[in-house]
Amino acid sequence: MIRNFTALLTAMAGMVFSLLSALGLTDGFCVTEGCRLFRGTTFLGIDLYWFGAFFFGVTLLLIGRQLKNQRERFRRHSSSLLLLWLVTGLLVSAFLLGAQALTISCASCLIVAGLLGITAWLLRPDSKALTVILLIWTLTLVAALSGLGRQQFEPVPTFGSGDAEIKLFFSPSCPSCLERLRELARREELHPQLALYPLALKRADLPVILRFHQELATSGSLAAAMETLNWGEPERPTLRELWQIRQISFRNRAFLAGIGARTVPYLLTSTPGALMAPIPDGLGNETTEEGCETDQQEEICEGEETPPPAFNLELLRSLP
Protein backbone atom coordinates (compact mmCIF):
# COMPACT_ATOMS: atom_id res chain seq x y z
CA MET A 1 0.00 0.00 0.00
CA ILE A 2 2.83 2.40 0.87
CA ARG A 3 4.51 1.68 -2.46
CA ASN A 4 1.26 2.48 -4.29
CA PHE A 5 0.94 5.83 -2.55
CA THR A 6 4.61 6.60 -3.22
CA ALA A 7 4.05 5.73 -6.88
CA LEU A 8 1.03 8.03 -6.86
CA LEU A 9 3.21 10.93 -5.68
CA THR A 10 5.94 10.11 -8.21
CA ALA A 11 3.46 10.00 -11.08
CA MET A 12 2.01 13.31 -9.90
CA ALA A 13 5.49 14.85 -9.87
CA GLY A 14 6.06 13.51 -13.39
CA MET A 15 2.83 15.03 -14.64
CA VAL A 16 3.58 18.44 -13.10
CA PHE A 17 7.15 18.50 -14.45
CA SER A 18 5.97 17.45 -17.92
CA LEU A 19 3.36 20.20 -17.93
CA LEU A 20 5.92 22.81 -16.87
CA SER A 21 8.33 21.60 -19.56
CA ALA A 22 5.61 21.66 -22.23
CA LEU A 23 4.91 25.28 -21.29
CA GLY A 24 8.61 26.15 -21.51
CA LEU A 25 8.94 26.95 -17.81
CA THR A 26 11.90 24.61 -17.24
CA ASP A 27 14.03 25.86 -20.16
CA GLY A 28 16.22 28.04 -17.98
CA PHE A 29 17.28 25.06 -15.85
CA CYS A 30 18.09 22.82 -18.81
CA VAL A 31 21.34 24.16 -20.25
CA THR A 32 22.72 21.07 -22.00
CA GLU A 33 23.07 21.07 -25.76
CA GLY A 34 20.48 18.29 -25.89
CA CYS A 35 17.88 20.63 -24.41
CA ARG A 36 18.30 22.97 -27.37
CA LEU A 37 18.29 20.07 -29.83
CA PHE A 38 15.16 18.33 -28.54
CA ARG A 39 13.23 21.44 -27.45
CA GLY A 40 10.02 21.68 -29.44
CA THR A 41 10.22 18.08 -30.74
CA THR A 42 6.72 16.98 -31.72
CA PHE A 43 4.82 13.88 -32.74
CA LEU A 44 1.67 14.41 -34.80
CA GLY A 45 2.19 18.10 -34.19
CA ILE A 46 2.10 17.72 -30.39
CA ASP A 47 5.07 18.44 -28.11
CA LEU A 48 6.43 15.23 -26.55
CA TYR A 49 6.13 16.72 -23.06
CA TRP A 50 2.34 16.86 -23.52
CA PHE A 51 2.43 13.12 -24.20
CA GLY A 52 4.45 12.71 -21.01
CA ALA A 53 1.88 14.67 -19.01
CA PHE A 54 -0.90 12.54 -20.55
CA PHE A 55 0.95 9.32 -19.68
CA PHE A 56 1.42 10.31 -16.05
CA GLY A 57 -2.18 11.52 -15.83
CA VAL A 58 -3.55 8.18 -17.04
CA THR A 59 -1.14 6.40 -14.68
CA LEU A 60 -2.60 8.39 -11.78
CA LEU A 61 -6.12 7.32 -12.78
CA LEU A 62 -5.12 3.66 -13.04
CA ILE A 63 -3.38 3.72 -9.67
CA GLY A 64 -6.42 5.38 -8.10
CA ARG A 65 -8.69 2.78 -9.68
CA GLN A 66 -6.52 -0.04 -8.35
CA LEU A 67 -6.55 1.41 -4.84
CA LYS A 68 -10.31 1.95 -4.95
CA ASN A 69 -11.35 -1.52 -6.19
CA GLN A 70 -11.50 -3.95 -3.31
CA ARG A 71 -12.80 -6.98 -5.16
CA GLU A 72 -10.11 -9.38 -6.31
CA ARG A 73 -11.49 -9.70 -9.85
CA PHE A 74 -11.57 -5.93 -10.38
CA ARG A 75 -8.12 -5.52 -8.82
CA ARG A 76 -6.67 -8.09 -11.25
CA HIS A 77 -8.29 -6.25 -14.16
CA SER A 78 -6.87 -2.93 -12.97
CA SER A 79 -3.42 -4.49 -12.51
CA SER A 80 -3.49 -5.86 -16.07
CA LEU A 81 -4.39 -2.46 -17.50
CA LEU A 82 -1.69 -0.80 -15.42
CA LEU A 83 0.89 -3.40 -16.50
CA LEU A 84 0.08 -2.85 -20.19
CA TRP A 85 0.24 0.92 -19.75
CA LEU A 86 3.60 0.78 -17.94
CA VAL A 87 5.10 -1.55 -20.55
CA THR A 88 4.01 0.84 -23.30
CA GLY A 89 5.51 3.82 -21.50
CA LEU A 90 8.79 2.05 -20.75
CA LEU A 91 9.22 0.90 -24.36
CA VAL A 92 8.65 4.41 -25.72
CA SER A 93 10.94 5.85 -23.05
CA ALA A 94 13.66 3.29 -23.82
CA PHE A 95 13.49 4.23 -27.51
CA LEU A 96 13.87 7.96 -26.72
CA LEU A 97 16.67 7.28 -24.23
CA GLY A 98 18.47 5.20 -26.84
CA ALA A 99 18.22 8.07 -29.30
CA GLN A 100 19.79 10.39 -26.72
CA ALA A 101 22.53 7.87 -25.92
CA LEU A 102 23.47 7.80 -29.62
CA THR A 103 23.25 11.57 -30.11
CA ILE A 104 23.16 14.01 -27.18
CA SER A 105 21.38 13.96 -23.82
CA CYS A 106 18.65 16.33 -22.62
CA ALA A 107 18.54 16.92 -18.85
CA SER A 108 14.80 17.66 -18.67
CA CYS A 109 14.01 14.59 -20.77
CA LEU A 110 16.06 12.43 -18.41
CA ILE A 111 14.14 13.77 -15.40
CA VAL A 112 10.83 12.77 -17.02
CA ALA A 113 12.25 9.36 -17.92
CA GLY A 114 13.58 8.88 -14.39
CA LEU A 115 10.20 9.65 -12.80
CA LEU A 116 8.56 7.20 -15.21
CA GLY A 117 11.05 4.47 -14.31
CA ILE A 118 10.64 5.03 -10.56
CA THR A 119 6.86 4.85 -10.92
CA ALA A 120 7.10 1.59 -12.89
CA TRP A 121 9.53 0.11 -10.38
CA LEU A 122 7.26 0.96 -7.44
CA LEU A 123 4.19 -0.49 -9.18
CA ARG A 124 5.87 -3.51 -10.74
CA PRO A 125 3.62 -6.55 -10.41
CA ASP A 126 4.93 -10.10 -10.40
CA SER A 127 5.67 -10.01 -14.12
CA LYS A 128 8.83 -11.33 -15.78
CA ALA A 129 8.06 -9.35 -18.93
CA LEU A 130 7.99 -6.06 -17.05
CA THR A 131 11.18 -7.00 -15.19
CA VAL A 132 13.01 -7.61 -18.49
CA ILE A 133 11.71 -4.34 -19.96
CA LEU A 134 12.75 -2.46 -16.82
CA LEU A 135 16.24 -3.92 -17.19
CA ILE A 136 16.46 -2.82 -20.84
CA TRP A 137 15.10 0.61 -19.90
CA THR A 138 17.71 0.91 -17.12
CA LEU A 139 20.55 0.16 -19.55
CA THR A 140 19.37 2.85 -21.97
CA LEU A 141 19.01 5.31 -19.07
CA VAL A 142 22.58 4.64 -17.92
CA ALA A 143 23.84 5.15 -21.49
CA ALA A 144 22.00 8.47 -21.79
CA LEU A 145 23.22 9.59 -18.35
CA SER A 146 26.83 8.83 -19.29
CA GLY A 147 26.39 11.08 -22.32
CA LEU A 148 25.00 13.81 -20.06
CA GLY A 149 28.01 13.49 -17.77
CA ARG A 150 30.39 13.96 -20.70
CA GLN A 151 28.50 17.05 -21.82
CA GLN A 152 29.02 18.75 -18.46
CA PHE A 153 32.73 19.02 -19.23
CA GLU A 154 32.27 20.32 -22.75
CA PRO A 155 32.56 24.12 -23.13
CA VAL A 156 29.52 26.21 -24.04
CA PRO A 157 29.91 29.08 -26.52
CA THR A 158 27.73 32.18 -26.34
CA PHE A 159 28.78 33.13 -29.87
CA GLY A 160 29.52 30.72 -32.69
CA SER A 161 29.41 26.93 -32.64
CA GLY A 162 31.40 24.25 -30.88
CA ASP A 163 33.15 23.20 -34.09
CA ALA A 164 34.47 26.70 -34.86
CA GLU A 165 38.10 26.98 -35.97
CA ILE A 166 38.90 29.82 -33.57
CA LYS A 167 37.86 29.58 -29.92
CA LEU A 168 38.47 32.32 -27.38
CA PHE A 169 37.96 31.80 -23.63
CA PHE A 170 37.62 35.11 -21.82
CA SER A 171 36.34 36.87 -18.72
CA PRO A 172 34.74 40.35 -18.75
CA SER A 173 36.83 41.43 -15.73
CA CYS A 174 40.14 40.68 -17.47
CA PRO A 175 41.57 43.63 -19.49
CA SER A 176 43.72 41.32 -21.63
CA CYS A 177 40.63 39.32 -22.51
CA LEU A 178 38.70 42.40 -23.58
CA GLU A 179 41.54 43.53 -25.84
CA ARG A 180 41.63 40.12 -27.52
CA LEU A 181 37.86 40.28 -27.88
CA ARG A 182 37.99 43.74 -29.48
CA GLU A 183 40.59 42.61 -32.00
CA LEU A 184 38.49 39.63 -33.03
CA ALA A 185 35.32 41.75 -33.14
CA ARG A 186 37.02 44.11 -35.61
CA ARG A 187 37.93 41.21 -37.88
CA GLU A 188 34.49 40.51 -39.33
CA GLU A 189 35.90 38.06 -41.87
CA LEU A 190 36.76 35.76 -38.95
CA HIS A 191 33.32 35.81 -37.35
CA PRO A 192 31.99 32.74 -39.25
CA GLN A 193 34.97 30.79 -37.85
CA LEU A 194 34.81 32.26 -34.33
CA ALA A 195 33.36 30.94 -31.06
CA LEU A 196 33.43 32.83 -27.75
CA TYR A 197 33.43 31.10 -24.36
CA PRO A 198 32.87 33.41 -21.37
CA LEU A 199 33.67 32.44 -17.80
CA ALA A 200 33.35 34.20 -14.47
CA LEU A 201 36.48 34.85 -12.41
CA LYS A 202 34.44 36.53 -9.71
CA ARG A 203 30.78 36.84 -8.77
CA ALA A 204 30.34 40.26 -10.41
CA ASP A 205 31.19 38.75 -13.80
CA LEU A 206 28.02 36.65 -13.92
CA PRO A 207 25.44 39.41 -14.65
CA VAL A 208 27.85 40.97 -17.19
CA ILE A 209 28.16 37.65 -19.01
CA LEU A 210 24.38 37.31 -18.91
CA ARG A 211 23.89 40.75 -20.50
CA PHE A 212 26.49 39.89 -23.18
CA HIS A 213 24.75 36.56 -23.84
CA GLN A 214 21.28 38.14 -24.03
CA GLU A 215 22.41 40.80 -26.50
CA LEU A 216 23.93 38.14 -28.75
CA ALA A 217 20.73 36.09 -28.57
CA THR A 218 18.60 39.15 -29.38
CA SER A 219 20.62 40.94 -32.07
CA GLY A 220 23.17 38.36 -33.18
CA SER A 221 25.65 41.24 -33.45
CA LEU A 222 29.04 40.83 -31.81
CA ALA A 223 29.65 44.59 -32.04
CA ALA A 224 26.42 45.30 -30.14
CA ALA A 225 27.27 42.67 -27.54
CA MET A 226 30.70 44.24 -27.07
CA GLU A 227 29.03 47.54 -26.21
CA THR A 228 27.24 45.89 -23.28
CA LEU A 229 30.61 45.19 -21.65
CA ASN A 230 31.12 48.95 -21.29
CA TRP A 231 27.73 49.67 -19.74
CA GLY A 232 27.26 50.41 -16.07
CA GLU A 233 26.04 48.12 -13.32
CA PRO A 234 23.87 45.38 -14.85
CA GLU A 235 20.41 44.53 -13.60
CA ARG A 236 20.12 41.83 -10.97
CA PRO A 237 19.48 38.52 -12.78
CA THR A 238 16.68 36.15 -11.85
CA LEU A 239 17.51 32.85 -10.17
CA ARG A 240 16.85 30.98 -13.42
CA GLU A 241 19.15 33.29 -15.40
CA LEU A 242 21.83 33.09 -12.72
CA TRP A 243 21.67 29.30 -12.74
CA GLN A 244 22.00 29.21 -16.53
CA ILE A 245 25.04 31.50 -16.60
CA ARG A 246 26.70 29.70 -13.68
CA GLN A 247 26.39 26.43 -15.60
CA ILE A 248 27.94 27.94 -18.72
CA SER A 249 30.79 29.49 -16.74
CA PHE A 250 31.43 26.29 -14.77
CA ARG A 251 31.62 24.14 -17.90
CA ASN A 252 33.99 26.55 -19.61
CA ARG A 253 36.25 26.70 -16.55
CA ALA A 254 36.11 22.92 -16.19
CA PHE A 255 37.22 22.53 -19.81
CA LEU A 256 40.20 24.86 -19.30
CA ALA A 257 41.16 23.03 -16.13
CA GLY A 258 40.95 19.74 -18.02
CA ILE A 259 43.50 20.86 -20.62
CA GLY A 260 45.80 22.41 -18.00
CA ALA A 261 45.08 26.08 -18.79
CA ARG A 262 45.36 28.41 -15.82
CA THR A 263 45.03 31.85 -17.42
CA VAL A 264 42.72 33.72 -19.75
CA PRO A 265 42.53 34.90 -22.46
CA TYR A 266 43.05 31.41 -23.85
CA LEU A 267 42.89 30.90 -27.58
CA LEU A 268 42.44 27.60 -29.39
CA THR A 269 42.73 27.56 -33.15
CA SER A 270 43.24 25.13 -35.99
CA THR A 271 44.10 28.02 -38.38
CA PRO A 272 46.78 30.16 -36.65
CA GLY A 273 47.76 31.74 -40.00
CA ALA A 274 44.45 33.60 -40.13
CA LEU A 275 45.32 35.35 -36.86
CA MET A 276 48.92 36.09 -37.70
CA ALA A 277 48.18 37.98 -40.91
CA PRO A 278 47.07 41.35 -39.47
CA ILE A 279 49.63 41.67 -36.67
CA PRO A 280 51.63 44.89 -37.15
CA ASP A 281 55.39 44.81 -37.77
CA GLY A 282 57.45 44.41 -34.64
CA LEU A 283 54.71 42.58 -32.75
CA GLY A 284 54.19 38.88 -32.31
CA ASN A 285 56.38 36.41 -30.51
CA GLU A 286 58.18 39.23 -28.73
CA THR A 287 55.04 40.63 -27.12
CA THR A 288 54.57 39.95 -23.42
CA GLU A 289 51.51 40.06 -21.29
CA GLU A 290 50.14 38.74 -18.06
CA GLY A 291 46.98 36.73 -18.30
CA CYS A 292 44.24 36.47 -15.71
CA GLU A 293 44.40 33.56 -13.30
CA THR A 294 41.34 31.37 -13.72
CA ASP A 295 41.37 30.45 -10.02
CA GLN A 296 41.47 34.05 -8.76
CA GLN A 297 38.31 35.37 -7.15
CA GLU A 298 38.81 39.08 -6.57
CA GLU A 299 41.59 41.22 -8.06
CA ILE A 300 42.28 40.24 -11.66
CA CYS A 301 45.44 41.14 -13.61
CA GLU A 302 46.88 43.40 -10.93
CA GLY A 303 49.25 46.05 -12.18
CA GLU A 304 48.06 46.01 -15.79
CA GLU A 305 47.76 49.68 -16.72
CA THR A 306 47.36 49.44 -20.51
CA PRO A 307 45.98 46.64 -22.65
CA PRO A 308 48.51 44.62 -24.67
CA PRO A 309 48.68 45.61 -28.33
CA ALA A 310 48.34 42.30 -30.14
CA PHE A 311 47.86 38.57 -29.87
CA ASN A 312 50.60 36.78 -28.00
CA LEU A 313 51.41 33.87 -30.28
CA GLU A 314 52.46 31.80 -27.29
CA LEU A 315 48.79 31.54 -26.38
CA LEU A 316 47.92 29.81 -29.64
CA ARG A 317 47.30 26.10 -29.38
CA SER A 318 46.48 23.91 -32.36
CA LEU A 319 43.45 21.68 -32.18
CA PRO A 320 43.85 17.97 -32.99
CSV table of C-alpha atoms in Angstrom, one decimal:
chain,number,residue,atom,x,y,z
A,1,MET,CA,0.0,0.0,0.0
A,2,ILE,CA,2.8,2.4,0.9
A,3,ARG,CA,4.5,1.7,-2.5
A,4,ASN,CA,1.3,2.5,-4.3
A,5,PHE,CA,0.9,5.8,-2.6
A,6,THR,CA,4.6,6.6,-3.2
A,7,ALA,CA,4.1,5.7,-6.9
A,8,LEU,CA,1.0,8.0,-6.9
A,9,LEU,CA,3.2,10.9,-5.7
A,10,THR,CA,5.9,10.1,-8.2
A,11,ALA,CA,3.5,10.0,-11.1
A,12,MET,CA,2.0,13.3,-9.9
A,13,ALA,CA,5.5,14.9,-9.9
A,14,GLY,CA,6.1,13.5,-13.4
A,15,MET,CA,2.8,15.0,-14.6
A,16,VAL,CA,3.6,18.4,-13.1
A,17,PHE,CA,7.1,18.5,-14.4
A,18,SER,CA,6.0,17.5,-17.9
A,19,LEU,CA,3.4,20.2,-17.9
A,20,LEU,CA,5.9,22.8,-16.9
A,21,SER,CA,8.3,21.6,-19.6
A,22,ALA,CA,5.6,21.7,-22.2
A,23,LEU,CA,4.9,25.3,-21.3
A,24,GLY,CA,8.6,26.1,-21.5
A,25,LEU,CA,8.9,26.9,-17.8
A,26,THR,CA,11.9,24.6,-17.2
A,27,ASP,CA,14.0,25.9,-20.2
A,28,GLY,CA,16.2,28.0,-18.0
A,29,PHE,CA,17.3,25.1,-15.8
A,30,CYS,CA,18.1,22.8,-18.8
A,31,VAL,CA,21.3,24.2,-20.2
A,32,THR,CA,22.7,21.1,-22.0
A,33,GLU,CA,23.1,21.1,-25.8
A,34,GLY,CA,20.5,18.3,-25.9
A,35,CYS,CA,17.9,20.6,-24.4
A,36,ARG,CA,18.3,23.0,-27.4
A,37,LEU,CA,18.3,20.1,-29.8
A,38,PHE,CA,15.2,18.3,-28.5
A,39,ARG,CA,13.2,21.4,-27.5
A,40,GLY,CA,10.0,21.7,-29.4
A,41,THR,CA,10.2,18.1,-30.7
A,42,THR,CA,6.7,17.0,-31.7
A,43,PHE,CA,4.8,13.9,-32.7
A,44,LEU,CA,1.7,14.4,-34.8
A,45,GLY,CA,2.2,18.1,-34.2
A,46,ILE,CA,2.1,17.7,-30.4
A,47,ASP,CA,5.1,18.4,-28.1
A,48,LEU,CA,6.4,15.2,-26.5
A,49,TYR,CA,6.1,16.7,-23.1
A,50,TRP,CA,2.3,16.9,-23.5
A,51,PHE,CA,2.4,13.1,-24.2
A,52,GLY,CA,4.4,12.7,-21.0
A,53,ALA,CA,1.9,14.7,-19.0
A,54,PHE,CA,-0.9,12.5,-20.5
A,55,PHE,CA,0.9,9.3,-19.7
A,56,PHE,CA,1.4,10.3,-16.0
A,57,GLY,CA,-2.2,11.5,-15.8
A,58,VAL,CA,-3.5,8.2,-17.0
A,59,THR,CA,-1.1,6.4,-14.7
A,60,LEU,CA,-2.6,8.4,-11.8
A,61,LEU,CA,-6.1,7.3,-12.8
A,62,LEU,CA,-5.1,3.7,-13.0
A,63,ILE,CA,-3.4,3.7,-9.7
A,64,GLY,CA,-6.4,5.4,-8.1
A,65,ARG,CA,-8.7,2.8,-9.7
A,66,GLN,CA,-6.5,0.0,-8.3
A,67,LEU,CA,-6.6,1.4,-4.8
A,68,LYS,CA,-10.3,1.9,-5.0
A,69,ASN,CA,-11.4,-1.5,-6.2
A,70,GLN,CA,-11.5,-3.9,-3.3
A,71,ARG,CA,-12.8,-7.0,-5.2
A,72,GLU,CA,-10.1,-9.4,-6.3
A,73,ARG,CA,-11.5,-9.7,-9.9
A,74,PHE,CA,-11.6,-5.9,-10.4
A,75,ARG,CA,-8.1,-5.5,-8.8
A,76,ARG,CA,-6.7,-8.1,-11.2
A,77,HIS,CA,-8.3,-6.2,-14.2
A,78,SER,CA,-6.9,-2.9,-13.0
A,79,SER,CA,-3.4,-4.5,-12.5
A,80,SER,CA,-3.5,-5.9,-16.1
A,81,LEU,CA,-4.4,-2.5,-17.5
A,82,LEU,CA,-1.7,-0.8,-15.4
A,83,LEU,CA,0.9,-3.4,-16.5
A,84,LEU,CA,0.1,-2.9,-20.2
A,85,TRP,CA,0.2,0.9,-19.7
A,86,LEU,CA,3.6,0.8,-17.9
A,87,VAL,CA,5.1,-1.5,-20.5
A,88,THR,CA,4.0,0.8,-23.3
A,89,GLY,CA,5.5,3.8,-21.5
A,90,LEU,CA,8.8,2.1,-20.8
A,91,LEU,CA,9.2,0.9,-24.4
A,92,VAL,CA,8.7,4.4,-25.7
A,93,SER,CA,10.9,5.9,-23.1
A,94,ALA,CA,13.7,3.3,-23.8
A,95,PHE,CA,13.5,4.2,-27.5
A,96,LEU,CA,13.9,8.0,-26.7
A,97,LEU,CA,16.7,7.3,-24.2
A,98,GLY,CA,18.5,5.2,-26.8
A,99,ALA,CA,18.2,8.1,-29.3
A,100,GLN,CA,19.8,10.4,-26.7
A,101,ALA,CA,22.5,7.9,-25.9
A,102,LEU,CA,23.5,7.8,-29.6
A,103,THR,CA,23.2,11.6,-30.1
A,104,ILE,CA,23.2,14.0,-27.2
A,105,SER,CA,21.4,14.0,-23.8
A,106,CYS,CA,18.7,16.3,-22.6
A,107,ALA,CA,18.5,16.9,-18.8
A,108,SER,CA,14.8,17.7,-18.7
A,109,CYS,CA,14.0,14.6,-20.8
A,110,LEU,CA,16.1,12.4,-18.4
A,111,ILE,CA,14.1,13.8,-15.4
A,112,VAL,CA,10.8,12.8,-17.0
A,113,ALA,CA,12.2,9.4,-17.9
A,114,GLY,CA,13.6,8.9,-14.4
A,115,LEU,CA,10.2,9.7,-12.8
A,116,LEU,CA,8.6,7.2,-15.2
A,117,GLY,CA,11.1,4.5,-14.3
A,118,ILE,CA,10.6,5.0,-10.6
A,119,THR,CA,6.9,4.9,-10.9
A,120,ALA,CA,7.1,1.6,-12.9
A,121,TRP,CA,9.5,0.1,-10.4
A,122,LEU,CA,7.3,1.0,-7.4
A,123,LEU,CA,4.2,-0.5,-9.2
A,124,ARG,CA,5.9,-3.5,-10.7
A,125,PRO,CA,3.6,-6.5,-10.4
A,126,ASP,CA,4.9,-10.1,-10.4
A,127,SER,CA,5.7,-10.0,-14.1
A,128,LYS,CA,8.8,-11.3,-15.8
A,129,ALA,CA,8.1,-9.4,-18.9
A,130,LEU,CA,8.0,-6.1,-17.0
A,131,THR,CA,11.2,-7.0,-15.2
A,132,VAL,CA,13.0,-7.6,-18.5
A,133,ILE,CA,11.7,-4.3,-20.0
A,134,LEU,CA,12.7,-2.5,-16.8
A,135,LEU,CA,16.2,-3.9,-17.2
A,136,ILE,CA,16.5,-2.8,-20.8
A,137,TRP,CA,15.1,0.6,-19.9
A,138,THR,CA,17.7,0.9,-17.1
A,139,LEU,CA,20.5,0.2,-19.5
A,140,THR,CA,19.4,2.9,-22.0
A,141,LEU,CA,19.0,5.3,-19.1
A,142,VAL,CA,22.6,4.6,-17.9
A,143,ALA,CA,23.8,5.1,-21.5
A,144,ALA,CA,22.0,8.5,-21.8
A,145,LEU,CA,23.2,9.6,-18.3
A,146,SER,CA,26.8,8.8,-19.3
A,147,GLY,CA,26.4,11.1,-22.3
A,148,LEU,CA,25.0,13.8,-20.1
A,149,GLY,CA,28.0,13.5,-17.8
A,150,ARG,CA,30.4,14.0,-20.7
A,151,GLN,CA,28.5,17.1,-21.8
A,152,GLN,CA,29.0,18.8,-18.5
A,153,PHE,CA,32.7,19.0,-19.2
A,154,GLU,CA,32.3,20.3,-22.8
A,155,PRO,CA,32.6,24.1,-23.1
A,156,VAL,CA,29.5,26.2,-24.0
A,157,PRO,CA,29.9,29.1,-26.5
A,158,THR,CA,27.7,32.2,-26.3
A,159,PHE,CA,28.8,33.1,-29.9
A,160,GLY,CA,29.5,30.7,-32.7
A,161,SER,CA,29.4,26.9,-32.6
A,162,GLY,CA,31.4,24.3,-30.9
A,163,ASP,CA,33.1,23.2,-34.1
A,164,ALA,CA,34.5,26.7,-34.9
A,165,GLU,CA,38.1,27.0,-36.0
A,166,ILE,CA,38.9,29.8,-33.6
A,167,LYS,CA,37.9,29.6,-29.9
A,168,LEU,CA,38.5,32.3,-27.4
A,169,PHE,CA,38.0,31.8,-23.6
A,170,PHE,CA,37.6,35.1,-21.8
A,171,SER,CA,36.3,36.9,-18.7
A,172,PRO,CA,34.7,40.4,-18.7
A,173,SER,CA,36.8,41.4,-15.7
A,174,CYS,CA,40.1,40.7,-17.5
A,175,PRO,CA,41.6,43.6,-19.5
A,176,SER,CA,43.7,41.3,-21.6
A,177,CYS,CA,40.6,39.3,-22.5
A,178,LEU,CA,38.7,42.4,-23.6
A,179,GLU,CA,41.5,43.5,-25.8
A,180,ARG,CA,41.6,40.1,-27.5
A,181,LEU,CA,37.9,40.3,-27.9
A,182,ARG,CA,38.0,43.7,-29.5
A,183,GLU,CA,40.6,42.6,-32.0
A,184,LEU,CA,38.5,39.6,-33.0
A,185,ALA,CA,35.3,41.7,-33.1
A,186,ARG,CA,37.0,44.1,-35.6
A,187,ARG,CA,37.9,41.2,-37.9
A,188,GLU,CA,34.5,40.5,-39.3
A,189,GLU,CA,35.9,38.1,-41.9
A,190,LEU,CA,36.8,35.8,-39.0
A,191,HIS,CA,33.3,35.8,-37.4
A,192,PRO,CA,32.0,32.7,-39.2
A,193,GLN,CA,35.0,30.8,-37.8
A,194,LEU,CA,34.8,32.3,-34.3
A,195,ALA,CA,33.4,30.9,-31.1
A,196,LEU,CA,33.4,32.8,-27.7
A,197,TYR,CA,33.4,31.1,-24.4
A,198,PRO,CA,32.9,33.4,-21.4
A,199,LEU,CA,33.7,32.4,-17.8
A,200,ALA,CA,33.3,34.2,-14.5
A,201,LEU,CA,36.5,34.8,-12.4
A,202,LYS,CA,34.4,36.5,-9.7
A,203,ARG,CA,30.8,36.8,-8.8
A,204,ALA,CA,30.3,40.3,-10.4
A,205,ASP,CA,31.2,38.8,-13.8
A,206,LEU,CA,28.0,36.6,-13.9
A,207,PRO,CA,25.4,39.4,-14.7
A,208,VAL,CA,27.9,41.0,-17.2
A,209,ILE,CA,28.2,37.7,-19.0
A,210,LEU,CA,24.4,37.3,-18.9
A,211,ARG,CA,23.9,40.7,-20.5
A,212,PHE,CA,26.5,39.9,-23.2
A,213,HIS,CA,24.7,36.6,-23.8
A,214,GLN,CA,21.3,38.1,-24.0
A,215,GLU,CA,22.4,40.8,-26.5
A,216,LEU,CA,23.9,38.1,-28.8
A,217,ALA,CA,20.7,36.1,-28.6
A,218,THR,CA,18.6,39.2,-29.4
A,219,SER,CA,20.6,40.9,-32.1
A,220,GLY,CA,23.2,38.4,-33.2
A,221,SER,CA,25.6,41.2,-33.5
A,222,LEU,CA,29.0,40.8,-31.8
A,223,ALA,CA,29.6,44.6,-32.0
A,224,ALA,CA,26.4,45.3,-30.1
A,225,ALA,CA,27.3,42.7,-27.5
A,226,MET,CA,30.7,44.2,-27.1
A,227,GLU,CA,29.0,47.5,-26.2
A,228,THR,CA,27.2,45.9,-23.3
A,229,LEU,CA,30.6,45.2,-21.7
A,230,ASN,CA,31.1,49.0,-21.3
A,231,TRP,CA,27.7,49.7,-19.7
A,232,GLY,CA,27.3,50.4,-16.1
A,233,GLU,CA,26.0,48.1,-13.3
A,234,PRO,CA,23.9,45.4,-14.9
A,235,GLU,CA,20.4,44.5,-13.6
A,236,ARG,CA,20.1,41.8,-11.0
A,237,PRO,CA,19.5,38.5,-12.8
A,238,THR,CA,16.7,36.2,-11.9
A,239,LEU,CA,17.5,32.8,-10.2
A,240,ARG,CA,16.8,31.0,-13.4
A,241,GLU,CA,19.1,33.3,-15.4
A,242,LEU,CA,21.8,33.1,-12.7
A,243,TRP,CA,21.7,29.3,-12.7
A,244,GLN,CA,22.0,29.2,-16.5
A,245,ILE,CA,25.0,31.5,-16.6
A,246,ARG,CA,26.7,29.7,-13.7
A,247,GLN,CA,26.4,26.4,-15.6
A,248,ILE,CA,27.9,27.9,-18.7
A,249,SER,CA,30.8,29.5,-16.7
A,250,PHE,CA,31.4,26.3,-14.8
A,251,ARG,CA,31.6,24.1,-17.9
A,252,ASN,CA,34.0,26.6,-19.6
A,253,ARG,CA,36.3,26.7,-16.6
A,254,ALA,CA,36.1,22.9,-16.2
A,255,PHE,CA,37.2,22.5,-19.8
A,256,LEU,CA,40.2,24.9,-19.3
A,257,ALA,CA,41.2,23.0,-16.1
A,258,GLY,CA,40.9,19.7,-18.0
A,259,ILE,CA,43.5,20.9,-20.6
A,260,GLY,CA,45.8,22.4,-18.0
A,261,ALA,CA,45.1,26.1,-18.8
A,262,ARG,CA,45.4,28.4,-15.8
A,263,THR,CA,45.0,31.9,-17.4
A,264,VAL,CA,42.7,33.7,-19.8
A,265,PRO,CA,42.5,34.9,-22.5
A,266,TYR,CA,43.0,31.4,-23.9
A,267,LEU,CA,42.9,30.9,-27.6
A,268,LEU,CA,42.4,27.6,-29.4
A,269,THR,CA,42.7,27.6,-33.1
A,270,SER,CA,43.2,25.1,-36.0
A,271,THR,CA,44.1,28.0,-38.4
A,272,PRO,CA,46.8,30.2,-36.7
A,273,GLY,CA,47.8,31.7,-40.0
A,274,ALA,CA,44.4,33.6,-40.1
A,275,LEU,CA,45.3,35.3,-36.9
A,276,MET,CA,48.9,36.1,-37.7
A,277,ALA,CA,48.2,38.0,-40.9
A,278,PRO,CA,47.1,41.4,-39.5
A,279,ILE,CA,49.6,41.7,-36.7
A,280,PRO,CA,51.6,44.9,-37.1
A,281,ASP,CA,55.4,44.8,-37.8
A,282,GLY,CA,57.5,44.4,-34.6
A,283,LEU,CA,54.7,42.6,-32.8
A,284,GLY,CA,54.2,38.9,-32.3
A,285,ASN,CA,56.4,36.4,-30.5
A,286,GLU,CA,58.2,39.2,-28.7
A,287,THR,CA,55.0,40.6,-27.1
A,288,THR,CA,54.6,40.0,-23.4
A,289,GLU,CA,51.5,40.1,-21.3
A,290,GLU,CA,50.1,38.7,-18.1
A,291,GLY,CA,47.0,36.7,-18.3
A,292,CYS,CA,44.2,36.5,-15.7
A,293,GLU,CA,44.4,33.6,-13.3
A,294,THR,CA,41.3,31.4,-13.7
A,295,ASP,CA,41.4,30.5,-10.0
A,296,GLN,CA,41.5,34.0,-8.8
A,297,GLN,CA,38.3,35.4,-7.2
A,298,GLU,CA,38.8,39.1,-6.6
A,299,GLU,CA,41.6,41.2,-8.1
A,300,ILE,CA,42.3,40.2,-11.7
A,301,CYS,CA,45.4,41.1,-13.6
A,302,GLU,CA,46.9,43.4,-10.9
A,303,GLY,CA,49.2,46.0,-12.2
A,304,GLU,CA,48.1,46.0,-15.8
A,305,GLU,CA,47.8,49.7,-16.7
A,306,THR,CA,47.4,49.4,-20.5
A,307,PRO,CA,46.0,46.6,-22.7
A,308,PRO,CA,48.5,44.6,-24.7
A,309,PRO,CA,48.7,45.6,-28.3
A,310,ALA,CA,48.3,42.3,-30.1
A,311,PHE,CA,47.9,38.6,-29.9
A,312,ASN,CA,50.6,36.8,-28.0
A,313,LEU,CA,51.4,33.9,-30.3
A,314,GLU,CA,52.5,31.8,-27.3
A,315,LEU,CA,48.8,31.5,-26.4
A,316,LEU,CA,47.9,29.8,-29.6
A,317,ARG,CA,47.3,26.1,-29.4
A,318,SER,CA,46.5,23.9,-32.4
A,319,LEU,CA,43.4,21.7,-32.2
A,320,PRO,CA,43.9,18.0,-33.0
